[in-house]
Amino acid sequence: MMNSRDLRRRVAVAVAAMAAVTFSAGTLAQQKPEEEPGWAKGRPKTEAAQRMAPVPAFPIPTAAADLPTKGFKLPPGFKVETWASGVLDARGLRQGAKGTVFVSTLFVGQKIYAIPEKGSKEAKTIIDKMPYAAGIEYHKGALYVATHKQILRYDNIESQLDNPGQPTVLYDKLPGGDDHSWKFLRIRNDKLYFAIGAPCNICDPGDYAKIYRMSLDSSGIETLASGVRNTVGFDFHPKTGQLWFTDNGRDWMSEDVPNDELNVITGKDQHFGYPFCHQGNILDPEFGWGKSCKDTRKPAALLGPHAGALGLVYYTGKSFPSKYQGAMFIARHGPWNRTVKYADVAVAWPDGKGGAKVEPFMTGFVKDNQYVGRPADFLVLRDGSLLVSDDHAGAIYRISYAGAK
């Protein structure tokens, strides 16, 4: 019997085949050459590089029985279980005051789900047909949603899950586009934080490639950091309040450089290198001329070549051992433009000097050099357990600590 992963692959192949059929010989002469997508800028002309492209988003989630949960490896005393399955394109995770877990999507989902913390874990679609609805945050009864074009607010969301109604448009001047246009949101001290990623693989980004914040009424927009190619994961140190964030490095320099970065903002007007300096010590072959990496903020840690570092959360629960309290969990989504694949949940500890120590925490997302899952974001539940979303398999996992045996 065909399992769901095989079915998903066959569906993807079928979709590609149908697209090829529609592009018939009779229309070839009338077609103009397609413009090279932004992610392909700088791609070598070698056969191996030309075969590489972003991992396709599958149109159906992995069946519960076929999820990779049993194959995950964690440190002694920890256990992982499937918390929810059938959650197509599960991406961002946030929780409301009444316990509702909100789940965002990105490419194929185009919706926001609500899942009750207790009881049935069936995902209820509360917002639909909203492209790039990846950025979400919950604050004082309201759900904030960011697409690639707008930031919206749905008031009293947990009392209106059946019909959230029309949102308040907070900000409608986001630049849109495709490359790195999706958002990640956090709120702290009544300020909303978001980033605008570079509109390309490598280019002069202008007002892109920056982290911004604004008041909750959209006034007082200010730039916090520049030279940030694409961050879709950040959180605040529980004690210092400093903003730590992941950043995806440029593509096509080689399979092993540059690394993705873990960074921390420690002052005003800090520049983190893009597009002229990568991983703190490599000048870009095109944009690095006349520049120096000494003029940029060094990464706190390197996260691996093309790691696809996404969600980041500080663990603020109490049920994990003291070693992990105050640590960061990071979703390494995994590379697409690298021959050898890898993906995991990593854990990082700030060293108090602007750096951090990083090590794997949960592995098992790759089998036979193919992704069986890809972690995306986190949520610390009230009982101290940790939820992990997987947009590749369409699932959410729950990590808890059972105690050393």
Coordinates of C-alpha atoms in Angstrom, one line a residue:
M1 CA 0.0 0.0 0.0
M2 CA 1.3 3.5 -0.9
N3 CA 2.0 5.6 2.2
S4 CA 1.3 9.3 2.3
R5 CA 4.8 10.4 1.6
D6 CA 4.9 8.4 -1.6
L7 CA 1.5 9.8 -2.5
R8 CA 2.7 13.4 -1.9
R9 CA 5.7 12.9 -4.1
R10 CA 3.5 11.4 -6.9
V11 CA 1.1 14.3 -6.7
A12 CA 4.0 16.8 -7.0
V13 CA 5.4 14.9 -10.0
A14 CA 1.9 14.8 -11.6
V15 CA 1.5 18.6 -11.1
A16 CA 4.8 19.2 -12.8
A17 CA 3.9 16.9 -15.6
M18 CA 0.6 18.6 -16.2
A19 CA 2.4 22.0 -16.3
A20 CA 4.8 20.5 -18.9
V21 CA 1.9 19.2 -21.1
T22 CA 0.2 22.6 -21.1
F23 CA 3.4 24.1 -22.4
S24 CA 2.9 22.5 -25.8
A25 CA 5.1 22.6 -28.9
G26 CA 2.6 24.7 -30.6
T27 CA 3.1 27.6 -28.2
L28 CA 6.9 27.3 -27.8
A29 CA 7.5 29.9 -30.6
Q30 CA 5.2 32.4 -28.9
Q31 CA 6.7 32.1 -25.4
K32 CA 9.2 34.7 -24.2
P33 CA 12.1 33.4 -22.1
E34 CA 11.0 33.4 -18.4
E35 CA 12.7 35.8 -16.1
E36 CA 15.1 34.1 -13.8
P37 CA 13.6 33.8 -10.3
G38 CA 15.3 35.7 -7.5
W39 CA 16.5 32.6 -5.7
A40 CA 18.4 31.5 -8.9
K41 CA 20.5 34.7 -9.2
G42 CA 24.1 33.7 -8.9
R43 CA 23.5 30.0 -9.5
P44 CA 26.4 28.3 -11.3
K45 CA 25.9 26.8 -14.7
T46 CA 27.1 23.4 -13.7
E47 CA 24.7 20.4 -14.1
A48 CA 24.6 19.7 -10.3
A49 CA 23.7 23.3 -9.4
Q50 CA 21.1 23.6 -12.2
R51 CA 19.3 20.6 -10.7
M52 CA 18.9 22.4 -7.4
A53 CA 15.7 24.4 -6.6
P54 CA 13.7 25.1 -3.4
V55 CA 12.0 22.1 -1.9
P56 CA 8.4 22.0 -3.2
A57 CA 5.6 22.5 -0.7
F58 CA 3.4 19.4 -0.8
P59 CA -0.3 19.9 -1.3
I60 CA -1.4 17.3 1.3
P61 CA 0.0 16.7 4.8
T62 CA 1.7 13.4 5.8
A63 CA -0.7 10.9 7.4
A64 CA -0.4 10.5 11.1
A65 CA 0.9 6.9 10.8
D66 CA 3.7 8.0 8.5
L67 CA 5.0 10.9 10.5
P68 CA 8.7 10.7 11.5
T69 CA 7.9 11.1 15.2
K70 CA 9.2 7.7 16.2
G71 CA 12.5 8.3 14.6
F72 CA 13.3 11.5 16.4
K73 CA 16.3 11.5 18.7
L74 CA 16.5 13.8 21.8
P75 CA 18.7 14.1 24.9
P76 CA 18.1 11.5 27.7
G77 CA 14.9 12.2 29.7
F78 CA 13.1 14.0 26.9
K79 CA 10.3 12.5 24.8
V80 CA 8.4 13.7 21.7
E81 CA 4.9 12.9 20.5
T82 CA 2.7 14.0 17.7
W83 CA 0.5 16.8 19.1
A84 CA -1.5 17.5 16.0
S85 CA -1.4 16.0 12.5
G86 CA -3.1 16.9 9.2
V87 CA -2.2 20.6 9.7
L88 CA -1.2 21.5 6.1
D89 CA 1.8 23.8 5.9
A90 CA 2.0 24.4 9.7
R91 CA 4.4 27.3 10.2
G92 CA 4.1 29.9 13.0
L93 CA 2.8 29.1 16.5
R94 CA 1.2 31.4 19.0
Q95 CA -1.2 30.9 21.9
G96 CA -4.2 32.9 23.1
A97 CA -5.2 33.7 26.7
K98 CA -7.9 31.0 26.6
G99 CA -5.5 28.3 25.4
T100 CA -6.2 28.4 21.7
V101 CA -3.1 27.6 19.7
F102 CA -2.9 29.6 16.4
V103 CA -1.0 28.2 13.5
S104 CA 0.0 30.2 10.4
T105 CA 0.9 28.9 7.0
L106 CA 3.1 30.1 4.1
F107 CA 3.0 28.8 0.6
V108 CA 0.3 26.2 0.1
G109 CA -1.9 26.7 3.1
Q110 CA -2.8 30.4 2.7
K111 CA -4.8 30.2 6.0
I112 CA -4.7 30.5 9.8
Y113 CA -5.7 27.6 12.0
A114 CA -7.0 27.5 15.6
I115 CA -6.3 24.3 17.6
P116 CA -7.6 23.9 21.2
E117 CA -4.8 23.1 23.7
K118 CA -7.0 20.5 25.5
G119 CA -9.1 17.7 23.9
S120 CA -9.3 17.2 20.2
K121 CA -6.4 18.6 18.2
E122 CA -8.3 19.1 15.1
A123 CA -7.2 22.2 13.2
K124 CA -10.0 24.7 12.5
T125 CA -9.5 27.1 9.7
I126 CA -10.4 30.6 10.9
I127 CA -8.9 32.7 8.2
D128 CA -8.7 31.4 4.6
K129 CA -7.4 32.4 1.2
M130 CA -4.8 34.7 2.5
P131 CA -1.5 34.3 0.7
Y132 CA 1.8 34.5 2.6
A133 CA -0.1 34.6 6.0
A134 CA 3.0 33.5 7.8
G135 CA 3.5 36.2 10.5
I136 CA 1.3 35.9 13.6
E137 CA 1.4 37.2 17.1
Y138 CA -1.2 37.3 20.0
H139 CA -1.4 40.3 22.3
K140 CA -4.2 41.4 24.7
G141 CA -7.0 39.4 23.1
A142 CA -6.0 40.2 19.5
L143 CA -4.4 38.1 16.8
Y144 CA -1.9 40.1 14.6
V145 CA -1.4 38.7 11.1
A146 CA 1.3 39.8 8.7
T147 CA 1.3 38.9 5.0
H148 CA 3.8 40.1 2.5
K149 CA 1.7 43.3 1.9
Q150 CA -0.1 44.1 5.1
I151 CA -0.2 43.8 8.9
L152 CA -3.7 43.2 10.3
R153 CA -5.3 42.9 13.7
Y154 CA -8.3 40.7 14.6
D155 CA -9.7 41.8 17.9
N156 CA -11.4 39.5 20.5
I157 CA -10.2 36.6 18.4
E158 CA -10.9 33.7 20.8
S159 CA -14.5 34.8 21.2
Q160 CA -15.0 34.9 17.4
L161 CA -13.2 31.8 16.1
D162 CA -16.3 30.9 13.9
N163 CA -16.3 34.3 12.3
P164 CA -13.3 36.6 13.1
G165 CA -14.8 39.3 10.9
Q166 CA -13.0 42.0 9.0
P167 CA -9.6 42.9 10.5
T168 CA -8.2 46.3 11.3
V169 CA -5.5 47.2 8.8
L170 CA -2.6 48.4 10.8
Y171 CA 0.0 48.8 8.1
D172 CA -0.4 48.5 4.3
K173 CA 2.9 49.7 3.0
L174 CA 4.9 46.4 3.0
P175 CA 6.6 46.0 -0.3
G176 CA 5.1 42.6 -1.2
G177 CA 6.9 40.5 -3.8
D178 CA 8.0 36.9 -3.5
D179 CA 11.6 36.5 -2.4
H180 CA 11.9 36.7 1.4
S181 CA 8.7 38.7 1.7
W182 CA 7.0 36.6 4.4
K183 CA 7.0 37.9 7.9
F184 CA 7.7 36.9 11.5
L185 CA 6.2 38.9 14.3
R186 CA 6.9 39.6 18.0
I187 CA 5.4 42.2 20.4
R188 CA 7.2 43.6 23.4
N189 CA 6.4 46.6 25.5
D190 CA 3.6 47.5 23.1
K191 CA 5.9 47.6 20.2
L192 CA 5.5 45.4 17.1
Y193 CA 8.7 43.9 15.6
F194 CA 8.9 42.7 12.0
A195 CA 11.5 42.4 9.2
I196 CA 11.6 43.1 5.5
G197 CA 13.8 40.5 3.8
A198 CA 16.1 41.1 0.8
P199 CA 14.1 40.9 -2.5
C200 CA 16.7 38.6 -4.0
N201 CA 19.4 36.1 -3.3
I202 CA 22.1 38.7 -3.6
C203 CA 21.7 42.4 -4.5
D204 CA 21.8 45.9 -3.2
P205 CA 18.7 45.7 -0.9
G206 CA 18.0 49.4 -0.4
D207 CA 15.4 49.8 2.3
Y208 CA 15.0 46.0 2.4
A209 CA 17.0 43.6 4.6
K210 CA 16.2 45.4 7.8
I211 CA 14.4 44.8 11.1
Y212 CA 11.8 47.3 12.1
R213 CA 9.5 48.1 15.0
M214 CA 6.5 50.3 15.4
S215 CA 3.9 51.2 18.0
L216 CA 0.7 49.1 17.9
D217 CA -1.2 51.9 16.1
S218 CA 1.5 51.7 13.4
S219 CA 3.1 55.0 14.3
G220 CA 6.7 55.7 15.1
I221 CA 8.3 53.2 12.7
E222 CA 12.0 52.9 13.3
T223 CA 14.9 50.8 12.0
L224 CA 16.5 48.5 14.5
A225 CA 19.1 46.7 12.4
S226 CA 20.3 46.7 8.8
G227 CA 22.2 44.1 6.6
V228 CA 19.8 41.3 7.7
R229 CA 19.2 39.2 4.6
N230 CA 16.2 37.2 5.7
T231 CA 15.2 36.6 9.3
V232 CA 12.0 34.7 10.1
G233 CA 12.8 33.9 13.7
F234 CA 13.5 36.2 16.7
D235 CA 12.8 36.5 20.4
F236 CA 13.8 38.6 23.3
H237 CA 16.3 37.6 26.1
P238 CA 14.0 37.1 29.2
K239 CA 16.3 39.2 31.4
T240 CA 18.2 41.7 29.2
G241 CA 15.4 42.2 26.6
Q242 CA 18.0 42.1 23.8
L243 CA 16.6 40.8 20.5
W244 CA 18.2 37.6 19.2
F245 CA 17.5 36.5 15.6
T246 CA 18.4 33.9 13.0
D247 CA 19.4 35.0 9.5
N248 CA 19.6 33.0 6.3
G249 CA 22.9 33.5 4.4
R250 CA 23.1 34.0 0.6
D251 CA 23.0 31.1 -1.8
W252 CA 25.4 29.9 -4.5
M253 CA 28.8 30.9 -3.2
S254 CA 29.4 27.2 -2.5
E255 CA 27.8 24.2 -0.8
D256 CA 29.6 24.9 2.5
V257 CA 29.6 28.7 2.8
P258 CA 28.3 30.9 4.0
N259 CA 26.7 29.8 7.2
D260 CA 23.4 31.0 8.5
E261 CA 23.8 33.2 11.5
L262 CA 22.5 33.6 15.1
N263 CA 22.7 37.3 15.9
V264 CA 21.9 39.7 18.7
I265 CA 21.2 43.4 18.6
T266 CA 23.1 45.2 21.3
G267 CA 22.9 48.8 20.2
K268 CA 21.6 51.3 17.7
D269 CA 22.2 51.4 14.0
Q270 CA 24.0 48.0 13.8
H271 CA 24.7 46.5 10.4
F272 CA 24.9 42.7 10.1
G273 CA 26.8 42.5 6.8
Y274 CA 24.5 41.8 3.9
P275 CA 25.1 42.1 1.0
F276 CA 28.9 42.7 1.3
C277 CA 29.9 40.5 4.3
H278 CA 28.7 37.0 5.1
Q279 CA 29.0 35.0 8.3
G280 CA 31.1 37.8 9.7
N281 CA 34.3 37.0 7.9
I282 CA 33.7 36.4 4.2
L283 CA 33.4 39.3 1.7
D284 CA 30.9 38.8 -1.1
P285 CA 32.6 38.3 -4.5
E286 CA 30.4 41.0 -6.1
F287 CA 29.4 43.4 -3.4
G288 CA 32.4 43.1 -1.1
W289 CA 34.8 45.2 -3.1
G290 CA 36.0 48.2 -1.1
K291 CA 34.2 46.9 2.0
S292 CA 35.5 45.3 5.3
C293 CA 33.8 42.8 7.5
K294 CA 35.3 44.8 10.4
D295 CA 32.6 47.3 9.8
T296 CA 29.8 44.9 10.6
R297 CA 28.3 43.2 13.7
K298 CA 29.8 39.7 14.1
P299 CA 27.4 36.8 14.5
A300 CA 26.9 35.4 18.0
A301 CA 27.2 31.9 16.4
L302 CA 27.2 30.2 13.0
L303 CA 24.3 27.8 12.4
G304 CA 25.6 25.8 9.5
P305 CA 25.8 26.2 5.7
H306 CA 22.4 27.0 4.1
A307 CA 20.8 25.7 7.3
G308 CA 17.5 27.5 6.6
A309 CA 17.4 28.7 10.2
L310 CA 13.8 29.8 10.9
G311 CA 11.9 30.0 14.2
L312 CA 13.7 31.0 17.5
V313 CA 12.2 31.0 21.0
Y314 CA 13.6 31.4 24.4
Y315 CA 12.5 28.6 26.7
T316 CA 10.6 30.3 29.6
G317 CA 9.0 27.2 31.0
K318 CA 9.9 25.4 34.2
S319 CA 9.6 21.7 33.4
F320 CA 12.8 21.2 31.4
P321 CA 16.1 20.8 33.4
S322 CA 17.7 23.9 34.6
K323 CA 20.3 23.6 31.8
Y324 CA 17.6 24.5 29.3
Q325 CA 15.9 27.3 31.1
G326 CA 16.8 30.5 29.5
A327 CA 18.2 28.7 26.4
M328 CA 17.1 29.4 22.8
F329 CA 15.6 26.7 20.6
I330 CA 16.2 27.2 16.9
A331 CA 14.5 25.5 13.9
R332 CA 17.1 24.5 11.3
H333 CA 14.7 23.9 8.4
G334 CA 17.4 22.5 6.2
P335 CA 19.1 23.4 3.0
W336 CA 17.7 23.0 -0.5
N337 CA 20.8 24.1 -2.4
R338 CA 23.2 21.7 -0.9
T339 CA 23.8 18.1 -1.9
V340 CA 23.9 16.7 1.6
K341 CA 20.7 17.5 3.5
Y342 CA 20.3 18.1 7.2
A343 CA 17.6 19.6 9.5
D344 CA 17.1 19.6 13.3
V345 CA 16.0 21.5 16.3
A346 CA 19.0 23.1 17.8
V347 CA 19.5 24.6 21.3
A348 CA 21.7 27.7 22.0
W349 CA 23.0 29.2 25.2
P350 CA 24.2 32.9 25.3
D351 CA 27.7 33.2 26.8
G352 CA 27.1 36.6 28.3
K353 CA 29.7 38.1 26.0
G354 CA 27.7 38.5 22.8
G355 CA 28.3 34.9 21.6
A356 CA 26.5 31.6 22.0
K357 CA 27.1 27.9 22.1
V358 CA 24.9 25.9 19.7
E359 CA 24.3 22.1 19.6
P360 CA 21.7 19.7 18.1
F361 CA 18.7 18.9 20.3
M362 CA 16.2 16.9 18.2
T363 CA 17.3 15.1 15.0
G364 CA 15.6 12.7 12.7
F365 CA 14.1 15.0 10.0
V366 CA 16.2 13.4 7.2
K367 CA 16.1 9.9 5.9
D368 CA 18.2 8.6 3.0
N369 CA 19.1 12.3 2.3
Q370 CA 15.4 13.1 1.9
Y371 CA 13.4 15.3 4.2
V372 CA 10.7 13.5 6.1
G373 CA 10.0 16.7 8.1
R374 CA 11.3 20.2 8.5
P375 CA 11.0 22.2 11.7
A376 CA 9.7 25.8 11.4
D377 CA 8.6 27.4 14.7
F378 CA 8.0 26.9 18.4
L379 CA 5.6 27.5 21.2
V380 CA 6.3 27.1 25.0
L381 CA 3.0 25.8 26.5
R382 CA 1.9 26.6 30.0
D383 CA 2.8 23.2 31.3
G384 CA 6.4 23.8 30.2
S385 CA 6.3 21.5 27.2
L386 CA 7.5 22.7 23.8
L387 CA 5.6 22.6 20.5
V388 CA 7.4 22.3 17.2
S389 CA 5.7 23.0 13.9
D390 CA 6.7 21.0 10.8
D391 CA 5.5 22.7 7.5
H392 CA 6.9 19.9 5.4
A393 CA 4.9 17.1 7.0
G394 CA 2.0 19.2 8.1
A395 CA 2.3 18.4 11.8
I396 CA 3.0 19.8 15.3
Y397 CA 5.1 17.8 17.8
R398 CA 5.2 18.2 21.6
I399 CA 8.5 17.8 23.5
S400 CA 8.3 17.2 27.2
Y401 CA 10.7 16.1 29.9
A402 CA 10.0 12.8 31.6
G403 CA 13.0 12.7 33.8
A404 CA 16.3 10.9 33.6
K405 CA 16.1 7.1 33.9

